[in-house]
């Protein structure tokens, strides 16, 4: 096993890997940008090195700098986490050339799965069902012929794309030319390649993905599925395992197909094969993510394996400690992604200082987070703050437990999407498991079913506001035991003043 | 102490007095049977005929909120004695409408010039934060009377970026 | 299911039950004594009522007051937690008479298992192996005859006893009379009954217990074992599931015996049958605890069931949702009991203000606690603050994970036994699973193997002490961003002054 | 600023100076390459040639401790300028020995009278806390010169209960 590992990432996933290192007696090395000096992963790692300015392209995406840092501190391996360099074959190559083990698949496998068209070709060659469509870039003329063949509605997608950019739904042949043009130029701007292709549009599909794990001795298994249909603009918000839509037979079939797809690319380490599933339970290969997923905990909890530990064992050359038939899913797990964004205001991001933090705990609750009370969430990186994961023996109990945990969770000072989850978890369609990738957008476009009834709570709020006002100025009363918590007091008074200033009142 | 507190569109008169270690309080003149303790984690534990409530205070760049259980309130507190008033900066604006930055970030594009006519919902400027570009729209039909920022300028949450008359 | 439930307890177990209520949409009712008004369970419950002064006998043990409170607020059921009234048949009867459902077994079952001698008689009648000895109270004359029969060494035990009181080891016939006399009078003082009996002394036994669960329709199952041999003065400190000493065959035999013992008493709801296991793997019935155990989480995590949820379902008349063959243990769980006591100073209890609290989280970590930063731990109740439970796929990984979690755990302001666990977890005998009820006392009596090597850390400590000193007086520097945290500052300066006063220095 | 800090039986001379936003420090006269940041949760994050340390302060009734990682230290800080000194109350005692209460509680029994001869390890009084009776023993052979409490009196942590000469 490695003695020292560098984590080329930040936030909760850096903490996740640091914890695995500590549990495996590996020295963990963090890297940080100018604005992350006070980030939690810097303090929790055994070592930490500065790799550049806030701008990720000069720090967390700076291959040369990160490799140089790994060499300097003598790290034998690098875990890329997710995002940043995790799916960049150039980085994996650079590690290879520097004789540093990249914790992930070989660059060749990343290259195949990194290109939508090549991945699709590989999948089809391996007999993996794909959405009817063209596997390669097209001219408009070709697109019009293919469109007719496939039959409308169709989807235009960018070959190099992701995250919805360069995507267009085309419902009639007439719409094709303009959609083709805009999608192409959008793709050009976003990915530097205007190459687009056509796919049959699957209406209201589910997004269900299979976790695969392969060692470097030819063993490759699947670890059940994750239901990821609750998305906002192709961004996952809630994930579950198992999917209430699958039975064991379909799970087996999808799992075996996923293993075939992975094997066709010579895949090793942890990866995820994403499928679209239509209402008739047909499933189609969507893409493969060649890294650890954000939502890996729901798989860990239901299968009882530790994916990060296994990633490191595999990377250090160990064989998988189990076979397919050893994998049993138990109970139900749900994950909520906590973002610093304001669901009540166009999901505007909300960086800033976390003035108060209460984190849930107790039975069946797991929190993976990279934040602490007093930390200022920088405005330079993506807004995910933490992941709240719950486990229970069945889905209804898991939903109830998640609501309980959300009640205990409080992040003050910035806006978060914590309130949104309750709306989702209380929605009859979610409760019934009637979810597809359009579910959340429909829920959001629907009227809030009236403000939450605050039965008598406003009286309490009014009383409390008065109490805090009374306590703020002097701070020698307002407490039953004469002790005014410096935390509440300090912040309160400043809070008052700030607002007073904002209103130009000077008579304080 | 007497406070006027407006919460969820309703205004309450809250009278507080301390007898030895404990708070007595009246709501709109009537005694309010609240048994109140401030815990040293800054949370008020309030018992009202057995019902238990935890009330805490949230400090944000836009002012202070009160959180009761999981419900967030944005109260306006008026202390008649000192006329000191707690009120959200944005709610203070009467008449002319302002566009304030909902989050700290950087102005990456200005879509209309000062003096220009805009319609309600029309994009006025774009602020980038956390890798996302966020278009701020005009709250009403009118004329851009003020444009307080230029492209590239960093902005604070709550900062007034533009005013529409 | 009940609409409203009263919890006749405090601390972490009250929180545990409150959380279960929230998850099951039951209104939770807390009770509190004078010194617990600011305790966490009061704020987290839906309702809370005062039941008396600090002295438990006038509050948490006050049957009349608690029943009256339940009636007044309309609670349909009472969960007693553990300790306090949980094993008191009088209380269970009083609930019955008040038409309030007591969450636990029937009073009759509690009475049988509550008396060591009656429990032993019942167990033997059910063919449950017991430690050779007398099942009833004895005169000295009888004791001398029985002692000779059983063969020395023997153990004298109090019939009404527990917690080591009224217990004496007797190695020769000559020692018997004086030991008999002191044990008897000690029992008289402790339990109001001087009745004692004899048992064969099992040398260095393991303490292994079986969790049983029965509904009110005649179904009764066992949920695997818990290894509780790491004890200090008969007080459990670390518990595990499964026990590394058991194979599935022995687990099945012990489980079936436990079920027989429970059935013989007409047992319902959650209970635990404790066994002594000798080095030849013979196991002997020790006693039955007729309540939820402190260490129930290790069973929940390895079997995937929620014992408190099931307690409430059973009490409300539901049948067990599973049968014996559905119960499968997976992975390994360990629990550490965090006490406010000072292992470096005779384990003196350490009540007082918690000035800083950092709680562990992340994969495989569960914390059940009843504390918060700023809370003053009262000196009136037992010193257990929290339970830290970890899960991993096998025992070595669970041990490593527990060490990681302990590293993240910090309770400042009072003394705790957090440091002791590392000594235990690093001990070769514990790692090898070579533990018996004498293990911890041997470890404690052994010399600390030198102070923990603090390689270079003392320089860091010296530097930090200077930094905090520099920051304390003014607080306008000492921070990279000019902001001095009110928490650190407020506390620091006061800390300085206090010490200065203690030394009569006035030139501050 | 210059401090004399005694930690784990060793005394260090710590020189601190601030250059713009950052701390410079010397240890026993030699430059100490520590890159120091105070996080707003009151933790100092210290990087020394890449090694990362978190140092926090623990306030107890007996004084302040420094916690580095999971290791607890009880430093004595001496500031030559002001002669302000941080030192544990109990460690301050020289010569005559004291018995201090290790925890708040109640004196339930006094086992020897003032003026009595005691041997090292002999029980002097019993303090009850958390349902446990804790016997406090004499640290040395000698005479009980002071007995500051009576049976039934409540005691604070660190309070001197008796002195032995």
PDB file of N, CA, C and O in Angstrom, chain C residues 61-94:
ATOM      1  N   UNK C  61     -36.955   9.517  38.832  1.00  0.00           N
ATOM      2  CA  UNK C  61     -37.391   8.259  39.461  1.00  0.00           C
ATOM      3  C   UNK C  61     -38.741   8.421  40.148  1.00  0.00           C
ATOM      4  O   UNK C  61     -39.219   7.516  40.827  1.00  0.00           O
ATOM      5  N   UNK C  62     -39.354   9.590  39.958  1.00  0.00           N
ATOM      6  CA  UNK C  62     -40.600   9.896  40.646  1.00  0.00           C
ATOM      7  C   UNK C  62     -41.797   9.366  39.856  1.00  0.00           C
ATOM      8  O   UNK C  62     -42.337  10.048  38.977  1.00  0.00           O
ATOM      9  N   UNK C  63     -42.207   8.151  40.167  1.00  0.00           N
ATOM     10  CA  UNK C  63     -43.238   7.457  39.389  1.00  0.00           C
ATOM     11  C   UNK C  63     -44.524   8.276  39.314  1.00  0.00           C
ATOM     12  O   UNK C  63     -45.051   8.543  38.226  1.00  0.00           O
ATOM     13  N   UNK C  64     -45.011   8.732  40.475  1.00  0.00           N
ATOM     14  CA  UNK C  64     -46.290   9.462  40.494  1.00  0.00           C
ATOM     15  C   UNK C  64     -46.212  10.675  39.569  1.00  0.00           C
ATOM     16  O   UNK C  64     -47.070  10.897  38.721  1.00  0.00           O
ATOM     17  N   UNK C  65     -45.122  11.437  39.721  1.00  0.00           N
ATOM     18  CA  UNK C  65     -44.986  12.687  38.958  1.00  0.00           C
ATOM     19  C   UNK C  65     -44.961  12.401  37.457  1.00  0.00           C
ATOM     20  O   UNK C  65     -45.608  13.091  36.659  1.00  0.00           O
ATOM     21  N   UNK C  66     -44.252  11.353  37.086  1.00  0.00           N
ATOM     22  CA  UNK C  66     -44.101  11.069  35.653  1.00  0.00           C
ATOM     23  C   UNK C  66     -45.416  10.563  35.068  1.00  0.00           C
ATOM     24  O   UNK C  66     -45.849  10.995  34.001  1.00  0.00           O
ATOM     25  N   UNK C  67     -46.098   9.699  35.793  1.00  0.00           N
ATOM     26  CA  UNK C  67     -47.402   9.213  35.317  1.00  0.00           C
ATOM     27  C   UNK C  67     -48.366  10.387  35.199  1.00  0.00           C
ATOM     28  O   UNK C  67     -49.059  10.555  34.183  1.00  0.00           O
ATOM     29  N   UNK C  68     -48.353  11.250  36.211  1.00  0.00           N
ATOM     30  CA  UNK C  68     -49.272  12.401  36.187  1.00  0.00           C
ATOM     31  C   UNK C  68     -48.966  13.287  34.975  1.00  0.00           C
ATOM     32  O   UNK C  68     -49.878  13.761  34.280  1.00  0.00           O
ATOM     33  N   UNK C  69     -47.684  13.468  34.701  1.00  0.00           N
ATOM     34  CA  UNK C  69     -47.294  14.300  33.555  1.00  0.00           C
ATOM     35  C   UNK C  69     -47.789  13.675  32.245  1.00  0.00           C
ATOM     36  O   UNK C  69     -48.347  14.351  31.388  1.00  0.00           O
ATOM     37  N   UNK C  70     -47.616  12.367  32.142  1.00  0.00           N
ATOM     38  CA  UNK C  70     -48.065  11.670  30.933  1.00  0.00           C
ATOM     39  C   UNK C  70     -49.571  11.837  30.750  1.00  0.00           C
ATOM     40  O   UNK C  70     -50.052  12.139  29.658  1.00  0.00           O
ATOM     41  N   UNK C  71     -50.309  11.671  31.856  1.00  0.00           N
ATOM     42  CA  UNK C  71     -51.773  11.825  31.757  1.00  0.00           C
ATOM     43  C   UNK C  71     -52.116  13.250  31.339  1.00  0.00           C
ATOM     44  O   UNK C  71     -52.897  13.475  30.419  1.00  0.00           O
ATOM     45  N   UNK C  72     -51.482  14.228  32.007  1.00  0.00           N
ATOM     46  CA  UNK C  72     -51.823  15.629  31.756  1.00  0.00           C
ATOM     47  C   UNK C  72     -51.617  15.981  30.282  1.00  0.00           C
ATOM     48  O   UNK C  72     -52.446  16.661  29.679  1.00  0.00           O
ATOM     49  N   UNK C  73     -50.532  15.500  29.693  1.00  0.00           N
ATOM     50  CA  UNK C  73     -50.243  15.919  28.305  1.00  0.00           C
ATOM     51  C   UNK C  73     -50.847  14.942  27.299  1.00  0.00           C
ATOM     52  O   UNK C  73     -50.726  15.137  26.098  1.00  0.00           O
ATOM     53  N   UNK C  74     -51.474  13.873  27.805  1.00  0.00           N
ATOM     54  CA  UNK C  74     -52.154  12.955  26.889  1.00  0.00           C
ATOM     55  C   UNK C  74     -51.227  11.995  26.159  1.00  0.00           C
ATOM     56  O   UNK C  74     -51.516  11.569  25.044  1.00  0.00           O
ATOM     57  N   UNK C  75     -50.109  11.632  26.792  1.00  0.00           N
ATOM     58  CA  UNK C  75     -49.223  10.639  26.178  1.00  0.00           C
ATOM     59  C   UNK C  75     -49.850   9.256  26.298  1.00  0.00           C
ATOM     60  O   UNK C  75     -50.335   8.890  27.356  1.00  0.00           O
ATOM     61  N   UNK C  76     -49.830   8.514  25.198  1.00  0.00           N
ATOM     62  CA  UNK C  76     -50.432   7.164  25.220  1.00  0.00           C
ATOM     63  C   UNK C  76     -49.434   6.121  25.671  1.00  0.00           C
ATOM     64  O   UNK C  76     -49.808   4.994  26.004  1.00  0.00           O
ATOM     65  N   UNK C  77     -48.153   6.461  25.614  1.00  0.00           N
ATOM     66  CA  UNK C  77     -47.124   5.474  25.944  1.00  0.00           C
ATOM     67  C   UNK C  77     -45.937   6.170  26.597  1.00  0.00           C
ATOM     68  O   UNK C  77     -45.767   7.383  26.462  1.00  0.00           O
ATOM     69  N   UNK C  78     -45.135   5.382  27.312  1.00  0.00           N
ATOM     70  CA  UNK C  78     -43.913   5.888  27.950  1.00  0.00           C
ATOM     71  C   UNK C  78     -42.749   4.983  27.576  1.00  0.00           C
ATOM     72  O   UNK C  78     -42.824   3.761  27.710  1.00  0.00           O
ATOM     73  N   UNK C  79     -41.675   5.591  27.059  1.00  0.00           N
ATOM     74  CA  UNK C  79     -40.431   4.847  26.834  1.00  0.00           C
ATOM     75  C   UNK C  79     -39.489   5.166  27.985  1.00  0.00           C
ATOM     76  O   UNK C  79     -39.188   6.333  28.225  1.00  0.00           O
ATOM     77  N   UNK C  80     -39.045   4.143  28.705  1.00  0.00           N
ATOM     78  CA  UNK C  80     -38.231   4.405  29.897  1.00  0.00           C
ATOM     79  C   UNK C  80     -36.744   4.554  29.620  1.00  0.00           C
ATOM     80  O   UNK C  80     -35.983   4.892  30.537  1.00  0.00           O
ATOM     81  N   UNK C  81     -36.302   4.338  28.346  1.00  0.00           N
ATOM     82  CA  UNK C  81     -34.863   4.364  28.087  1.00  0.00           C
ATOM     83  C   UNK C  81     -34.169   3.241  28.838  1.00  0.00           C
ATOM     84  O   UNK C  81     -34.712   2.144  28.970  1.00  0.00           O
ATOM     85  N   UNK C  82     -32.941   3.516  29.341  1.00  0.00           N
ATOM     86  CA  UNK C  82     -32.256   2.536  30.208  1.00  0.00           C
ATOM     87  C   UNK C  82     -31.946   3.235  31.529  1.00  0.00           C
ATOM     88  O   UNK C  82     -31.980   4.460  31.622  1.00  0.00           O
ATOM     89  N   UNK C  83     -31.633   2.468  32.549  1.00  0.00           N
ATOM     90  CA  UNK C  83     -31.406   3.075  33.861  1.00  0.00           C
ATOM     91  C   UNK C  83     -32.708   3.649  34.406  1.00  0.00           C
ATOM     92  O   UNK C  83     -33.802   3.287  33.946  1.00  0.00           O
ATOM     93  N   UNK C  84     -32.607   4.511  35.410  1.00  0.00           N
ATOM     94  CA  UNK C  84     -33.790   5.126  36.022  1.00  0.00           C
ATOM     95  C   UNK C  84     -34.899   4.091  36.234  1.00  0.00           C
ATOM     96  O   UNK C  84     -34.689   3.081  36.893  1.00  0.00           O
ATOM     97  N   UNK C  85     -36.083   4.305  35.632  1.00  0.00           N
ATOM     98  CA  UNK C  85     -37.232   3.426  35.923  1.00  0.00           C
ATOM     99  C   UNK C  85     -37.356   2.256  34.945  1.00  0.00           C
ATOM    100  O   UNK C  85     -38.326   1.502  34.994  1.00  0.00           O
ATOM    101  N   UNK C  86     -36.350   2.090  34.072  1.00  0.00           N
ATOM    102  CA  UNK C  86     -36.544   1.168  32.943  1.00  0.00           C
ATOM    103  C   UNK C  86     -36.759  -0.277  33.377  1.00  0.00           C
ATOM    104  O   UNK C  86     -37.433  -1.031  32.691  1.00  0.00           O
ATOM    105  N   UNK C  87     -36.195  -0.684  34.517  1.00  0.00           N
ATOM    106  CA  UNK C  87     -36.358  -2.090  34.936  1.00  0.00           C
ATOM    107  C   UNK C  87     -37.157  -2.194  36.225  1.00  0.00           C
ATOM    108  O   UNK C  87     -37.006  -3.161  36.974  1.00  0.00           O
ATOM    109  N   UNK C  88     -38.011  -1.223  36.442  1.00  0.00           N
ATOM    110  CA  UNK C  88     -38.798  -1.185  37.666  1.00  0.00           C
ATOM    111  C   UNK C  88     -40.231  -1.663  37.411  1.00  0.00           C
ATOM    112  O   UNK C  88     -41.033  -0.943  36.824  1.00  0.00           O
ATOM    113  N   UNK C  89     -40.558  -2.896  37.854  1.00  0.00           N
ATOM    114  CA  UNK C  89     -41.899  -3.446  37.582  1.00  0.00           C
ATOM    115  C   UNK C  89     -43.003  -2.578  38.186  1.00  0.00           C
ATOM    116  O   UNK C  89     -44.087  -2.458  37.604  1.00  0.00           O
ATOM    117  N   UNK C  90     -42.710  -1.945  39.318  1.00  0.00           N
ATOM    118  CA  UNK C  90     -43.725  -1.063  39.925  1.00  0.00           C
ATOM    119  C   UNK C  90     -44.131   0.010  38.928  1.00  0.00           C
ATOM    120  O   UNK C  90     -45.301   0.319  38.755  1.00  0.00           O
ATOM    121  N   UNK C  91     -43.142   0.562  38.253  1.00  0.00           N
ATOM    122  CA  UNK C  91     -43.429   1.624  37.285  1.00  0.00           C
ATOM    123  C   UNK C  91     -44.265   1.070  36.126  1.00  0.00           C
ATOM    124  O   UNK C  91     -45.278   1.660  35.728  1.00  0.00           O
ATOM    125  N   UNK C  92     -43.851  -0.087  35.633  1.00  0.00           N
ATOM    126  CA  UNK C  92     -44.602  -0.703  34.541  1.00  0.00           C
ATOM    127  C   UNK C  92     -46.057  -0.939  34.961  1.00  0.00           C
ATOM    128  O   UNK C  92     -46.992  -0.679  34.209  1.00  0.00           O
ATOM    129  N   UNK C  93     -46.238  -1.398  36.218  1.00  0.00           N
ATOM    130  CA  UNK C  93     -47.596  -1.619  36.735  1.00  0.00           C
ATOM    131  C   UNK C  93     -48.363  -0.306  36.790  1.00  0.00           C
ATOM    132  O   UNK C  93     -49.494  -0.210  36.344  1.00  0.00           O
ATOM    133  N   UNK C  94     -47.684   0.717  37.323  1.00  0.00           N
ATOM    134  CA  UNK C  94     -48.345   2.024  37.461  1.00  0.00           C
ATOM    135  C   UNK C  94     -48.811   2.518  36.086  1.00  0.00           C
ATOM    136  O   UNK C  94     -49.900   3.089  35.950  1.00  0.00           O
TER     137      UNK C  94
END
